[in-house]
Short mmCIF file of C-alpha atoms in Angstrom, two decimals:
data_model
loop_
_atom_site.label_atom_id
_atom_site.label_comp_id
_atom_site.label_asym_id
_atom_site.label_seq_id
_atom_site.Cartn_x
_atom_site.Cartn_y
_atom_site.Cartn_z
CA UNK A 684 10.79 -10.60 8.02
CA UNK A 685 7.82 -8.35 7.14
CA UNK A 686 7.74 -5.01 8.90
CA UNK A 687 4.34 -3.80 7.77
CA UNK A 688 1.15 -4.94 6.02
CA UNK A 689 -2.00 -3.64 4.39
CA UNK A 690 -4.94 -5.77 3.25
CA UNK A 691 -5.99 -5.33 -0.34
CA UNK A 692 -9.73 -5.60 -0.84
CA UNK A 693 -11.01 -5.62 -4.44
CA UNK A 694 -13.08 -2.59 -5.53
CA UNK A 695 -16.05 -4.88 -6.40
CA UNK A 696 -16.38 -5.87 -2.71
CA UNK A 697 -17.31 -2.26 -1.80
CA UNK A 698 -20.56 -2.61 -3.74
CA UNK A 699 -21.52 -5.59 -1.54
CA UNK A 700 -21.78 -4.49 2.18
CA UNK A 701 -22.75 -8.08 3.23
CA UNK A 702 -19.55 -9.44 1.74
CA UNK A 703 -17.49 -6.80 3.51
CA UNK A 704 -19.19 -7.61 6.82
CA UNK A 705 -18.77 -11.38 6.37
CA UNK A 706 -15.12 -10.81 5.72
CA UNK A 707 -14.67 -8.63 8.83
CA UNK A 708 -13.65 -5.47 6.85
CA UNK A 709 -14.19 -2.46 9.10
CA UNK A 710 -17.02 -0.09 8.25
CA UNK A 711 -14.65 2.84 7.78
CA UNK A 712 -12.64 1.00 5.10
CA UNK A 713 -12.50 2.55 1.62
CA UNK A 714 -11.10 1.10 -1.62
CA UNK A 715 -7.39 1.73 -2.15
CA UNK A 716 -5.27 0.61 -5.03
CA UNK A 717 -2.23 -1.55 -4.29
CA UNK A 718 0.20 1.40 -5.01
CA UNK A 719 -1.81 3.50 -2.46
CA UNK A 720 -1.52 0.78 0.09
CA UNK A 721 2.21 0.51 -0.65
CA UNK A 722 2.60 4.22 -0.12
CA UNK A 723 0.93 4.03 3.33
CA UNK A 724 3.43 1.30 4.37
CA UNK A 725 6.41 3.28 3.01
CA UNK A 726 5.25 6.35 4.86
CA UNK A 727 4.85 4.42 8.18
CA UNK A 728 8.29 2.87 7.75
CA UNK A 729 9.91 6.20 6.92
CA UNK A 730 8.40 7.80 10.02
CA UNK A 731 9.78 5.03 12.33
CA UNK A 732 12.96 6.45 13.89
CA UNK A 733 14.27 2.89 14.58
CA UNK A 734 13.91 1.76 11.00
CA UNK A 735 16.46 2.77 8.40
CA UNK A 736 16.08 1.84 4.76
CA UNK A 737 17.64 3.13 1.54
CA UNK A 738 15.43 1.59 -1.13
CA UNK A 739 12.04 0.25 -2.01
CA UNK A 740 11.35 -2.62 -4.38
CA UNK A 741 8.22 -3.99 -6.09
CA UNK A 742 6.99 -5.70 -9.12
CA UNK A 743 5.49 -4.07 -12.25
CA UNK A 744 2.22 -3.22 -10.49
CA UNK A 745 4.22 -0.77 -8.36
CA UNK A 746 7.18 0.02 -10.60
CA UNK A 747 4.96 1.13 -13.50
CA UNK A 748 3.11 3.53 -11.20
CA UNK A 749 4.85 6.83 -11.89
CA UNK A 750 3.18 8.57 -8.99
CA UNK A 751 4.47 6.05 -6.54
CA UNK A 752 7.92 6.18 -8.00
CA UNK A 753 7.93 9.94 -7.78
CA UNK A 754 6.82 9.94 -4.25
CA UNK A 755 9.60 7.55 -3.34
CA UNK A 756 12.16 9.61 -5.10
CA UNK A 757 10.88 12.69 -3.27
CA UNK A 758 11.43 10.91 0.00
CA UNK A 759 14.95 10.06 -1.15
CA UNK A 760 14.30 6.28 -1.20
CA UNK A 761 15.63 4.56 -4.30
CA UNK A 762 13.24 2.46 -6.28
CA UNK A 763 14.19 -0.91 -7.64
CA UNK A 764 11.93 -2.60 -10.12
#
């Protein structure tokens, strides 16, 4: 069961305000990469006192991101790729 979510919006959409508006993307939204979105979800999960987890997993889009892996290790969450 999913515990969190973030919507990925392609960078190209941010050059087309009408497309963003038509899709219902909030005005305050800014482009974020998939690893950046993943980190937001990991941070929220780690801050939830009722949620305990010992590892994070992802495909190559996340596993090849050395910054994301380092942040997970610093938070003491194992990384499975």
